[in-house]
PDB file of C-alpha atoms in Angstrom:
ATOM      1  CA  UNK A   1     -11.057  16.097-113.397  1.00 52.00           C
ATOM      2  CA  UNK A   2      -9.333  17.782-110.648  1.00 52.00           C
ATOM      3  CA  UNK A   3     -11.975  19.654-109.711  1.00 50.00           C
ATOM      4  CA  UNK A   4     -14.203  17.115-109.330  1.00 54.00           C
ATOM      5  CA  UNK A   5     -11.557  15.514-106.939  1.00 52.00           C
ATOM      6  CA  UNK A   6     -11.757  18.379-105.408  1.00 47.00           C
ATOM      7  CA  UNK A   7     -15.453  18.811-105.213  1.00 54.00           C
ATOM      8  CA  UNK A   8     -15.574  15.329-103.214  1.00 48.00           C
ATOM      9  CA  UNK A   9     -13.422  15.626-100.948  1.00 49.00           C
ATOM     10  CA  UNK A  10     -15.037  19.367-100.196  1.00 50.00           C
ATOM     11  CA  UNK A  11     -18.572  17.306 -99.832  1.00 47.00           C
ATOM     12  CA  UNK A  12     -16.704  14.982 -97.748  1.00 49.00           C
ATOM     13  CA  UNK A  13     -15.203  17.311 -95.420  1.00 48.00           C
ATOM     14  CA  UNK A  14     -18.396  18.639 -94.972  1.00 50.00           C
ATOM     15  CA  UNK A  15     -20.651  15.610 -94.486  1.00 50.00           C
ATOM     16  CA  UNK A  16     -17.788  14.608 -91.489  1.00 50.00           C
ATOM     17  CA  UNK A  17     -18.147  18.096 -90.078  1.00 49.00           C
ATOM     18  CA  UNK A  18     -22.023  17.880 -89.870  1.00 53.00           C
ATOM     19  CA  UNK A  19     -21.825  14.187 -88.924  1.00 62.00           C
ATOM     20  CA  UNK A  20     -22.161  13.411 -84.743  1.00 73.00           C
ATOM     21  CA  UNK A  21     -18.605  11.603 -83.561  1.00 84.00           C
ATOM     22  CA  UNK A  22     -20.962   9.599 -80.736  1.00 90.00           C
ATOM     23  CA  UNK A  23     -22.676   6.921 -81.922  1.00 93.00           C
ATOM     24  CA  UNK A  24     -25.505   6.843 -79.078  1.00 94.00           C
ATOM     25  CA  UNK A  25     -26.838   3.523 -79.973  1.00 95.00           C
ATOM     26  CA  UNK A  26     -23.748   1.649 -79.628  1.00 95.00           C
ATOM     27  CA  UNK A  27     -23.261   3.611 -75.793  1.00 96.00           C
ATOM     28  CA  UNK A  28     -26.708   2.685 -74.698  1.00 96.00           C
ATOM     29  CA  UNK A  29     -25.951  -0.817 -75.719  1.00 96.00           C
ATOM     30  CA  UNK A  30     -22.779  -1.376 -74.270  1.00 96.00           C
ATOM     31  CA  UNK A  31     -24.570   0.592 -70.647  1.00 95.00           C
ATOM     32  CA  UNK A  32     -26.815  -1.611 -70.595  1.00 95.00           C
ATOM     33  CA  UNK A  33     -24.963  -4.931 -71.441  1.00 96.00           C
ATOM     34  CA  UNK A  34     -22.429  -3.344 -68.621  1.00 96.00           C
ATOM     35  CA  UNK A  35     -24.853  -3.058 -66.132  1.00 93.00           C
ATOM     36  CA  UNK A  36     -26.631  -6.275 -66.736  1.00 93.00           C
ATOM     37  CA  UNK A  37     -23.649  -7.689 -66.178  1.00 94.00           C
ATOM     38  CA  UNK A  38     -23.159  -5.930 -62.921  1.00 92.00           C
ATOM     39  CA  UNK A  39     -25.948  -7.645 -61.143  1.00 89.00           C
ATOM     40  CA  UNK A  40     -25.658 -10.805 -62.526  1.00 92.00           C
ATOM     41  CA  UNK A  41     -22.039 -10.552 -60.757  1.00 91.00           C
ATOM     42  CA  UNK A  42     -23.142  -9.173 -57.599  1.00 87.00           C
ATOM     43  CA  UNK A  43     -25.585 -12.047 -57.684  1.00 87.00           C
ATOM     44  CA  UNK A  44     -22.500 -14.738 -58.175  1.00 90.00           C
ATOM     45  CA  UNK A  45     -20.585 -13.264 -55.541  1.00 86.00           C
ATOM     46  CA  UNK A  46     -23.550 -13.221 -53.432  1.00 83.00           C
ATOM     47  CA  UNK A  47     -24.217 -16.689 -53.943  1.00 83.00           C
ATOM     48  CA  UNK A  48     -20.366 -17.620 -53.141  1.00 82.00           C
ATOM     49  CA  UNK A  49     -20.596 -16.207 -49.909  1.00 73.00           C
ATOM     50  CA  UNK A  50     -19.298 -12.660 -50.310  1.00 69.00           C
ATOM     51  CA  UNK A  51     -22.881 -11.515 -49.218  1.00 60.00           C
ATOM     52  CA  UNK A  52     -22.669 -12.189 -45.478  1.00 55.00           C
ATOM     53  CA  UNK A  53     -20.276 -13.322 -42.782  1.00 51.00           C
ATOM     54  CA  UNK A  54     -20.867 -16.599 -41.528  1.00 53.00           C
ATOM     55  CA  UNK A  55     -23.148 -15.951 -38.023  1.00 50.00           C
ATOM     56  CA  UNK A  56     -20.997 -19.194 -36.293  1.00 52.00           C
ATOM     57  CA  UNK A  57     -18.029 -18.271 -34.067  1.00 48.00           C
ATOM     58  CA  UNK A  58     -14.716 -19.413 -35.584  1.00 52.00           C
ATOM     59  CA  UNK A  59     -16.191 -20.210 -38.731  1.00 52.00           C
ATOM     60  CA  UNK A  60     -15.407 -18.721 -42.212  1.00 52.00           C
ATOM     61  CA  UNK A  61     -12.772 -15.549 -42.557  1.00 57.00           C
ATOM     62  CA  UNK A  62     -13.059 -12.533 -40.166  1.00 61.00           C
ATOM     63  CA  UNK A  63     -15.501  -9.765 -40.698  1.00 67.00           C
ATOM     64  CA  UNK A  64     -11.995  -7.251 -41.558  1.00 72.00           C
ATOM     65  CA  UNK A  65     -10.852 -10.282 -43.991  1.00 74.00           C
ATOM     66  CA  UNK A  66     -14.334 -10.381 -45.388  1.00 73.00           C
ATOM     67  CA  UNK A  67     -14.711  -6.279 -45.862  1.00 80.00           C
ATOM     68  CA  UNK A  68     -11.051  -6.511 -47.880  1.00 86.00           C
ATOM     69  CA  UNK A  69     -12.569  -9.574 -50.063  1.00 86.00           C
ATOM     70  CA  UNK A  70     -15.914  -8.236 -50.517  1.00 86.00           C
ATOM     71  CA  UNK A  71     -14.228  -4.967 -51.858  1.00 89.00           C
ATOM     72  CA  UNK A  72     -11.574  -6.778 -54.166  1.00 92.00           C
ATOM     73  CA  UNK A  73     -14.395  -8.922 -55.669  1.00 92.00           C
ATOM     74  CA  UNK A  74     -16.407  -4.950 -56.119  1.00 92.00           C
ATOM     75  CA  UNK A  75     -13.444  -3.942 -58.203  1.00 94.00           C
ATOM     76  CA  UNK A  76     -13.304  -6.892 -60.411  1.00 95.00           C
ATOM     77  CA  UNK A  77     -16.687  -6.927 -61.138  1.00 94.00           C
ATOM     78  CA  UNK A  78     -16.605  -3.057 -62.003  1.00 95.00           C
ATOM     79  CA  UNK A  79     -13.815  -4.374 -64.232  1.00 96.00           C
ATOM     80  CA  UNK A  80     -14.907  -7.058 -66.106  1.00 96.00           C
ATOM     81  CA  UNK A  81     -18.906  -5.304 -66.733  1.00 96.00           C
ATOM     82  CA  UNK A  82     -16.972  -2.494 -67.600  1.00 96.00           C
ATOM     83  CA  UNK A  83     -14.572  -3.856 -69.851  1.00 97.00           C
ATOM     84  CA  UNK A  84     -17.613  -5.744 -71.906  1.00 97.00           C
ATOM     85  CA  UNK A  85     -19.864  -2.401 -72.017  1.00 96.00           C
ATOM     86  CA  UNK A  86     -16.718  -0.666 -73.493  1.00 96.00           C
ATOM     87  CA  UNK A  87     -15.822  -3.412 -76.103  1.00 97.00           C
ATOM     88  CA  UNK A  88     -19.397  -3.574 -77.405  1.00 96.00           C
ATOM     89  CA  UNK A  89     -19.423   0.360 -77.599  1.00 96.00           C
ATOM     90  CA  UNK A  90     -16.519   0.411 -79.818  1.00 94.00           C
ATOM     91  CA  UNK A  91     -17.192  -1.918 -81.869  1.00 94.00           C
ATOM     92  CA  UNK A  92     -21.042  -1.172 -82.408  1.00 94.00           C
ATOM     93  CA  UNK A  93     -19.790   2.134 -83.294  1.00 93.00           C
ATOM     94  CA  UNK A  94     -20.088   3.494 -86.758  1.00 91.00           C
ATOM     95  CA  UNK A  95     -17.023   3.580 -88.959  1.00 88.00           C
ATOM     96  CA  UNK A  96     -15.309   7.047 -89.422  1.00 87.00           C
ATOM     97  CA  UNK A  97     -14.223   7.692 -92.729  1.00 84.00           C
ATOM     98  CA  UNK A  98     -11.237  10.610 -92.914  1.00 84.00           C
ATOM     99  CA  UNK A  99     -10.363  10.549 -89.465  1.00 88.00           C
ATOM    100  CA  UNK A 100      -6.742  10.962 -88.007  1.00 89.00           C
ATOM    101  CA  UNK A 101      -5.833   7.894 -86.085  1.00 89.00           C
ATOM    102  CA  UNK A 102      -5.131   9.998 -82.706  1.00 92.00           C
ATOM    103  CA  UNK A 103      -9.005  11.470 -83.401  1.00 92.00           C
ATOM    104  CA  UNK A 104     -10.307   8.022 -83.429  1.00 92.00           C
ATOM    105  CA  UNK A 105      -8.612   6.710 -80.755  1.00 93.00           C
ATOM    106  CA  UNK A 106      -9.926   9.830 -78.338  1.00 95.00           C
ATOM    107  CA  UNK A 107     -13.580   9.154 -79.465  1.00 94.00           C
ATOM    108  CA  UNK A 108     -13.293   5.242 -78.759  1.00 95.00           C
ATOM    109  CA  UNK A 109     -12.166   6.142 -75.189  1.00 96.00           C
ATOM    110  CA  UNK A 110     -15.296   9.126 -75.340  1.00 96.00           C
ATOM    111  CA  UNK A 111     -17.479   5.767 -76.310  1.00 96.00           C
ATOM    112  CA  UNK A 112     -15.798   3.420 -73.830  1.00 96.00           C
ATOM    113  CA  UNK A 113     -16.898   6.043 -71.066  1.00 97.00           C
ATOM    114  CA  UNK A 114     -19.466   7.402 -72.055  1.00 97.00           C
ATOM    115  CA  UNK A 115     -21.142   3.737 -71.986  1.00 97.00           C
ATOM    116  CA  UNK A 116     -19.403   3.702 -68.237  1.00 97.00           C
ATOM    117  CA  UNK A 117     -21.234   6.632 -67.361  1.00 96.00           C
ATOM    118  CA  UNK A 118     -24.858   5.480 -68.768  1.00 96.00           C
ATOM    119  CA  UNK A 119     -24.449   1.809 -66.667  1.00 95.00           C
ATOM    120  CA  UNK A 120     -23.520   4.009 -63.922  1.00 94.00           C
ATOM    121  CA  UNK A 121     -26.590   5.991 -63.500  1.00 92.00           C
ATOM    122  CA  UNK A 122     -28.968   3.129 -64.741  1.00 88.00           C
ATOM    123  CA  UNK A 123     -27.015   1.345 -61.293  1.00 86.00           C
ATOM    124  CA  UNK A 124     -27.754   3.845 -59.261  1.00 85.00           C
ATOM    125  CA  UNK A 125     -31.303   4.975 -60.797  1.00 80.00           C
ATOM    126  CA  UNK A 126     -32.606   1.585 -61.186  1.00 75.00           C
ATOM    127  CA  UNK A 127     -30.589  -1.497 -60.000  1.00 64.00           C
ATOM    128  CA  UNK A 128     -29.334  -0.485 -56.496  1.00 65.00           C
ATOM    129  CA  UNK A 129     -32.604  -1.691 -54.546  1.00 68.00           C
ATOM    130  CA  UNK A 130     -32.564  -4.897 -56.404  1.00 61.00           C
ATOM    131  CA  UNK A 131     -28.464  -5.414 -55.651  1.00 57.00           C
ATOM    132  CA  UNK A 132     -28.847  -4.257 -52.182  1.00 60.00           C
ATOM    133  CA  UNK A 133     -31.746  -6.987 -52.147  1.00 62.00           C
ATOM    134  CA  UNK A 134     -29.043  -9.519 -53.274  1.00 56.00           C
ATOM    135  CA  UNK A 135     -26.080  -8.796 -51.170  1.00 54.00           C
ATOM    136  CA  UNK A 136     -28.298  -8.192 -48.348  1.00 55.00           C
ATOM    137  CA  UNK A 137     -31.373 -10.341 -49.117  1.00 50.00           C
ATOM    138  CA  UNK A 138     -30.560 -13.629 -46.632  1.00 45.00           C
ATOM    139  CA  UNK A 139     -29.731 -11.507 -43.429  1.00 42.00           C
ATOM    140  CA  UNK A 140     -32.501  -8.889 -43.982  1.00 46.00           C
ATOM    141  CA  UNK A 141     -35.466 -11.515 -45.057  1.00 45.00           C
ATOM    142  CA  UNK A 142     -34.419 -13.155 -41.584  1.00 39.00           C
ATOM    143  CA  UNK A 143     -34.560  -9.547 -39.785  1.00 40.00           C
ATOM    144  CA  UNK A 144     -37.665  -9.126 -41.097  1.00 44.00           C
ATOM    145  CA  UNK A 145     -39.539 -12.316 -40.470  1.00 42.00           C
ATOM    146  CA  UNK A 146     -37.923 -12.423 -36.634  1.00 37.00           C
ATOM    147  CA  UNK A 147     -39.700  -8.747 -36.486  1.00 43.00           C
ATOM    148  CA  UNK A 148     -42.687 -10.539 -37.940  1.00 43.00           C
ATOM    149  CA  UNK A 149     -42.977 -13.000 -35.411  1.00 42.00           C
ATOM    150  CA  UNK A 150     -42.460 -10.979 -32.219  1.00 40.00           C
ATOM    151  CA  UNK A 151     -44.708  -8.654 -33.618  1.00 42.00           C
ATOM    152  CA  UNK A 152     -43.114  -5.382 -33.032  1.00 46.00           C
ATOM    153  CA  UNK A 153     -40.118  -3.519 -35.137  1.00 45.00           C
ATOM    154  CA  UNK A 154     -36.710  -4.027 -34.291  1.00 50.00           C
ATOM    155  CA  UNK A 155     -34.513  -0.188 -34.006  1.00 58.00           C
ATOM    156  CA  UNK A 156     -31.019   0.239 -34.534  1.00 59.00           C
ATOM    157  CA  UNK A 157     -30.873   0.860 -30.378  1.00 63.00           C
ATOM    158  CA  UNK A 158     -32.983  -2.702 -29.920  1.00 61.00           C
ATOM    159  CA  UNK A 159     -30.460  -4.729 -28.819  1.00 57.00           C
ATOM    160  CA  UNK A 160     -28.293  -2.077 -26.436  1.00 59.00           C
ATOM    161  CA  UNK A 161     -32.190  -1.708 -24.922  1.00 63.00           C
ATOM    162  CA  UNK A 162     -32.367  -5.099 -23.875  1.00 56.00           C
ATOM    163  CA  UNK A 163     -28.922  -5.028 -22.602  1.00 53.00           C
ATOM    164  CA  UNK A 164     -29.736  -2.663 -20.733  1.00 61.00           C
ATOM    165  CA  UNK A 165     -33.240  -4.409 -19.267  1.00 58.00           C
ATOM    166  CA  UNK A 166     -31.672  -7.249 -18.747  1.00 53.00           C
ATOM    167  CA  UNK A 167     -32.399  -8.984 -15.892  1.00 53.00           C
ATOM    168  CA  UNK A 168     -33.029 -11.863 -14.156  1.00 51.00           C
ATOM    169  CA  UNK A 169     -36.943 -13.495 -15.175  1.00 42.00           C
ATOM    170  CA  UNK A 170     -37.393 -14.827 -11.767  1.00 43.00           C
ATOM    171  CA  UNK A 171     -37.498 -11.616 -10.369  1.00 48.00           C
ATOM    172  CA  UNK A 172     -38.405  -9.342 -13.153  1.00 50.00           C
ATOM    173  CA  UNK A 173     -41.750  -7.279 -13.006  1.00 53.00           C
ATOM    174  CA  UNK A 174     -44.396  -8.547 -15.237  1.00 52.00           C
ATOM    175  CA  UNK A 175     -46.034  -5.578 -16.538  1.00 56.00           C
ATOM    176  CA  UNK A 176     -46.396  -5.174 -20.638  1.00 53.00           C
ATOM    177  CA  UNK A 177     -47.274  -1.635 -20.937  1.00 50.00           C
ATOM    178  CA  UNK A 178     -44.897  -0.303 -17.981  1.00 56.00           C
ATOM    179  CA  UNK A 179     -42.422  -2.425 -19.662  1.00 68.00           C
ATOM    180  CA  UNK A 180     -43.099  -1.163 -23.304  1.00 74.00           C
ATOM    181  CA  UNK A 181     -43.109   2.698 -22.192  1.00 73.00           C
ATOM    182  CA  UNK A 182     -39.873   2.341 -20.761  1.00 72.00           C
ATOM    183  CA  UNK A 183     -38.454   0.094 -23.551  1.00 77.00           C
ATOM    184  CA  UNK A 184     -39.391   3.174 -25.750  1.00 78.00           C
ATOM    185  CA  UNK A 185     -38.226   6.112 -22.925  1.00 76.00           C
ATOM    186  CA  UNK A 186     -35.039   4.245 -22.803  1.00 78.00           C
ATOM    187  CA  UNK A 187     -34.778   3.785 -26.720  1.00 79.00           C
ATOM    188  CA  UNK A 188     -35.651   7.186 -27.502  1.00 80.00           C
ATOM    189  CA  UNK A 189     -32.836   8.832 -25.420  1.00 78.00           C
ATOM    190  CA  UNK A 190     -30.084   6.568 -27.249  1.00 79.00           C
ATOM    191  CA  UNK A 191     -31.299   7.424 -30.603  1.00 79.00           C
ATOM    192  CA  UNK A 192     -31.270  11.015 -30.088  1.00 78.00           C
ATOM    193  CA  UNK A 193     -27.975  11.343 -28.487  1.00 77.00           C
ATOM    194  CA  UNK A 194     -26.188   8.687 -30.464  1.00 77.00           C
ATOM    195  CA  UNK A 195     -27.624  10.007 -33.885  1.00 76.00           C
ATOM    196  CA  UNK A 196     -26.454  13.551 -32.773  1.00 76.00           C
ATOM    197  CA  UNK A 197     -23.085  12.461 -31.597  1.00 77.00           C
ATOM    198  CA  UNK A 198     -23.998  14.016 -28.105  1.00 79.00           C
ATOM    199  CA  UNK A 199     -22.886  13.059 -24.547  1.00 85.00           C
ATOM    200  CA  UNK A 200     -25.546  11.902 -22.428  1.00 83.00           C
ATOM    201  CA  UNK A 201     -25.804  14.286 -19.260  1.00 83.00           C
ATOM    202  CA  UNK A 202     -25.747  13.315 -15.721  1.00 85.00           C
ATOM    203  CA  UNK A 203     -28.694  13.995 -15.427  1.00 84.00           C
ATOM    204  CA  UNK A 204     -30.122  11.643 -18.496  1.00 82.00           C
ATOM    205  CA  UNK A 205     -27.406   8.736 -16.676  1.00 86.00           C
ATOM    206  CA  UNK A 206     -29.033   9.039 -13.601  1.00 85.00           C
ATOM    207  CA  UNK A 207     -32.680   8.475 -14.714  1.00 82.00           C
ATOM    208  CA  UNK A 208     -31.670   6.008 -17.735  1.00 82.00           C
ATOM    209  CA  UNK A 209     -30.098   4.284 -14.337  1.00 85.00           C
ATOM    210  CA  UNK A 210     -32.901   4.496 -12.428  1.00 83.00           C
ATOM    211  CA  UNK A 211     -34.967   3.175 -14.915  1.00 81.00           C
ATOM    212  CA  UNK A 212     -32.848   0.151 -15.245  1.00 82.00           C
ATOM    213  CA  UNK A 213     -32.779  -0.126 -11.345  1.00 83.00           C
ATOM    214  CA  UNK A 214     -36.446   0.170 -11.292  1.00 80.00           C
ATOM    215  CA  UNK A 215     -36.593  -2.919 -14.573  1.00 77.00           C
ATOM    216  CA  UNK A 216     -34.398  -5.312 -13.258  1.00 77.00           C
ATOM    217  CA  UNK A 217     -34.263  -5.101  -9.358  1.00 78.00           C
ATOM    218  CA  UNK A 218     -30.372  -3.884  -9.579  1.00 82.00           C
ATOM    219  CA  UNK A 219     -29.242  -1.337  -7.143  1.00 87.00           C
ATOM    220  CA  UNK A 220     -28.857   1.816  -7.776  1.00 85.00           C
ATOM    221  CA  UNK A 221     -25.076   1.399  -7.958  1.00 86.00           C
ATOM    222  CA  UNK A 222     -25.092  -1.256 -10.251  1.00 86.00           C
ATOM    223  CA  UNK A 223     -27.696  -0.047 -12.548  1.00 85.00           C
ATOM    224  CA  UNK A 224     -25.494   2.895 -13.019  1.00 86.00           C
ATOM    225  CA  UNK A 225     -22.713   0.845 -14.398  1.00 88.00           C
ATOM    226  CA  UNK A 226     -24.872  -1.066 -16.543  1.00 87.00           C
ATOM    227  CA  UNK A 227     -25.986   1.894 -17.973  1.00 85.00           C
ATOM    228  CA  UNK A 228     -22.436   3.328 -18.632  1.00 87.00           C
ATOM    229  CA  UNK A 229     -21.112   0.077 -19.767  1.00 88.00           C
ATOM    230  CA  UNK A 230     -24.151  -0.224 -22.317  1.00 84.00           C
ATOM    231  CA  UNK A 231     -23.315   3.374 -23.711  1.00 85.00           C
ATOM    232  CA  UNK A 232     -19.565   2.267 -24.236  1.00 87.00           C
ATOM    233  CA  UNK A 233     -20.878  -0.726 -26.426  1.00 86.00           C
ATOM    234  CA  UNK A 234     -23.415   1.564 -28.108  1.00 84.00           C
ATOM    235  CA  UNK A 235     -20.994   4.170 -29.202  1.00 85.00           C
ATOM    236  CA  UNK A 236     -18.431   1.013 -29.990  1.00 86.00           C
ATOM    237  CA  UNK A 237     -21.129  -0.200 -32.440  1.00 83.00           C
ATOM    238  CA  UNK A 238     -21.833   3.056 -34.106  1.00 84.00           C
ATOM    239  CA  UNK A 239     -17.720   3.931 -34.748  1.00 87.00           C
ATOM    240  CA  UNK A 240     -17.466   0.279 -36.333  1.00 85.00           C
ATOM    241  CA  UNK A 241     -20.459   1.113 -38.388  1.00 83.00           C
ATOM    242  CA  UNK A 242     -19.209   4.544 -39.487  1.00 86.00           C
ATOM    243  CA  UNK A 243     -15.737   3.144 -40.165  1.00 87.00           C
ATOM    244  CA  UNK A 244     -17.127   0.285 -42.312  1.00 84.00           C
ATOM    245  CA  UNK A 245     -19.563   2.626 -44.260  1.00 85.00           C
ATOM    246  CA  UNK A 246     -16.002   4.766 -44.750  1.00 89.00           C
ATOM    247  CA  UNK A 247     -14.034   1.995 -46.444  1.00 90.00           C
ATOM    248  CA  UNK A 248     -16.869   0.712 -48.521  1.00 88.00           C
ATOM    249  CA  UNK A 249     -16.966   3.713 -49.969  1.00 90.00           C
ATOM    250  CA  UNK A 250     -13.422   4.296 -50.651  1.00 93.00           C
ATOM    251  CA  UNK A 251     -13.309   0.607 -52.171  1.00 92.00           C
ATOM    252  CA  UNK A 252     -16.702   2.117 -54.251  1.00 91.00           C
ATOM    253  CA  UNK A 253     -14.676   4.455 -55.522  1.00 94.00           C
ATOM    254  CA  UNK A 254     -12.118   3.049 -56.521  1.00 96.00           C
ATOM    255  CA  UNK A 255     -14.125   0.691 -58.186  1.00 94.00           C
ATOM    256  CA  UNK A 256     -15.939   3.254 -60.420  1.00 95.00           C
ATOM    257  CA  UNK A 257     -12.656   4.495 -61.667  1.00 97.00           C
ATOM    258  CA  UNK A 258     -11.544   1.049 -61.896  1.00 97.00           C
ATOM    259  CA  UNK A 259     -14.884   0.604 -64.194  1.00 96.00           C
ATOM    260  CA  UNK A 260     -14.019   4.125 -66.160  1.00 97.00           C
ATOM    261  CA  UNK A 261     -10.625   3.310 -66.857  1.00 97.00           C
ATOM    262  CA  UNK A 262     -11.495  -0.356 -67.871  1.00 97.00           C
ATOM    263  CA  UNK A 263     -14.247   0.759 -70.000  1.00 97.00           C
ATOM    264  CA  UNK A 264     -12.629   3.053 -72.135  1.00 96.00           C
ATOM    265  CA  UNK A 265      -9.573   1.089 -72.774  1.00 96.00           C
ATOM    266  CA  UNK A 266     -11.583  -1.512 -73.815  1.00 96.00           C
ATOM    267  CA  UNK A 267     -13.274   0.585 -75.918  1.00 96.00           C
ATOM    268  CA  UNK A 268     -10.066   1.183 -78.256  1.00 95.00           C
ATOM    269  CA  UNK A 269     -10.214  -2.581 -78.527  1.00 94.00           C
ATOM    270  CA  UNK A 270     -13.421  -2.694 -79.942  1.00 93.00           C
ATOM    271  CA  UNK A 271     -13.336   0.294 -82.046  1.00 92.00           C
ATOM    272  CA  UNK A 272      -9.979  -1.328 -83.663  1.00 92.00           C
ATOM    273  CA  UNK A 273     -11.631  -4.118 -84.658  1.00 91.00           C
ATOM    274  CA  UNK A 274     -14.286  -2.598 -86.035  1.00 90.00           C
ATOM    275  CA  UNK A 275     -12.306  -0.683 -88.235  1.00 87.00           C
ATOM    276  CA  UNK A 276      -9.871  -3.440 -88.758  1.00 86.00           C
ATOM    277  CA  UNK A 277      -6.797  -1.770 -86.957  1.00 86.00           C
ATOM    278  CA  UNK A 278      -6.240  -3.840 -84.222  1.00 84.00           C
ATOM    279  CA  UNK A 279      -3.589  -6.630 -84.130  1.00 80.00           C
ATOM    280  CA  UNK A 280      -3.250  -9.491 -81.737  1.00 77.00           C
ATOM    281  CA  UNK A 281      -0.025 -10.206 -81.439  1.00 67.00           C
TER     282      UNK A 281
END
């Protein structure tokens, strides 16, 4: 008799030590529930308002106050997608039989972020062009069709172009193709200083100037100021950019490790109530 107690519990030892602790099917489950979940968030909180700020002056919250929200609302979302992908995981899970409670507990958190991981890179691999389409969809499909109907692409340098061309139409020369080659002279200098993070010369000021001058009837003088006060705003623009592309992706991170942590506590959850461990008090 007590050998073939001992017997079993040798077979069962070894069955557990040949058996896989991750049950894959319940991680791709839960990664994909989680990241389902993530767009049809993004797509709420795009349709709330957290998409765009509101183009009228004094109208809606600032564009800071909107950054902060926007990011608070990313970090709930990675929270509650990643709380549901971690849940299922544990408690799709199979059972383990034999298993120390502090064992089990590790592999529900291994589950809870290993599903985190999965909706992660199906995010990144498959969903980010359709969630950029939805956070950025109503601003960019009006981008686009203005481009459309002018009938020639819009730059990142467009508008500090025509700031600089400005001038007044009663006196402005008339000529399309003069007026197109220096539109792109004038846009091609920005770009590849700006990009670089290079000064322009005096040299490139004086001809960008004289350009201008030669546009819009301004003085020499003048056109010189023009041209230095348009390369102020330029380089304004691109620091605000850079600083807003830094904090979204601090609030990204934080967001993902939001979504990590979240995921594999939840993950305990749902592996205690699979096994019937867990108490609500």
């Amino acid at each position: 008799m007590m050998v073939d107690i001992l017997s079993a519990e040798i077979v069962s030892e070894s069955e557990e030590a040949q058996a896989s602790a991750v049950s894959w099917a319940a991680i791709i489950a839960g990664g994909f529930a989680s990241a389902a979940l993530t767009l049809a968030l993004l797509a709420f909180g795009a349709g709330i308002g957290l998409a765009a700020v509101s183009p009228w002056m004094n109208s809606g919250i600032s564009s800071r106050t909107f950054g902060i929200s926007a990011g608070i609302y990313l970090c709930l979302v990675a929270i509650m997608a990643s709380s549901i992908g971690g849940y299922l995981a544990g408690r799709l899970r199979t059972k383990w039989v034999g298993v120390h409670s502090h064992e089990v507990y590790f592999r529900d958190t291994a589950h809870g972020f290993l599903a985190w991981a999965f909706a992660t890179v199906i995010s990144v691999a498959f969903l980010a062009s359709a969630a950029a389409n939805i956070v950025g969809g109503g601003s960019g499909g009006f981008t686009q069709e203005l481009g459309g109907k002018v009938g020639q692409s819009v730059g990142p340098m467009a508008t500090f172009v025509d700031l600089a061309l400005r001038s007044n139409p009663a006196t402005t020369r008339n000529d399309a193709v003069e007026s197109a080659a220096a539109r792109g002279e004038i846009d091609r200098l920005f770009t590849s200083h700006l990009s670089a993070g290079e000064e322009f010369s005096p040299a490139d000021r004086t001809y960008l100037a004289q350009l201008v001058a030669a546009r819009t009837g301004l003085n020499q003088s003048d056109a010189e100021k023009r041209v230095s006060l348009v390369i102020a705003q330029a380089k304004g623009g691109l620091d605000d950019a850079r600083k807003a592309g830094a904090r979204f992706a601090l609030w990204l991170t934080a967001s993902l490790f939001l979504g990590a942590f979240s995921a594999s506590l939840a993950a305990t959850e749902g592996g205690g109530v699979r096994d019937g461990t867990w108490k609500y008090s």
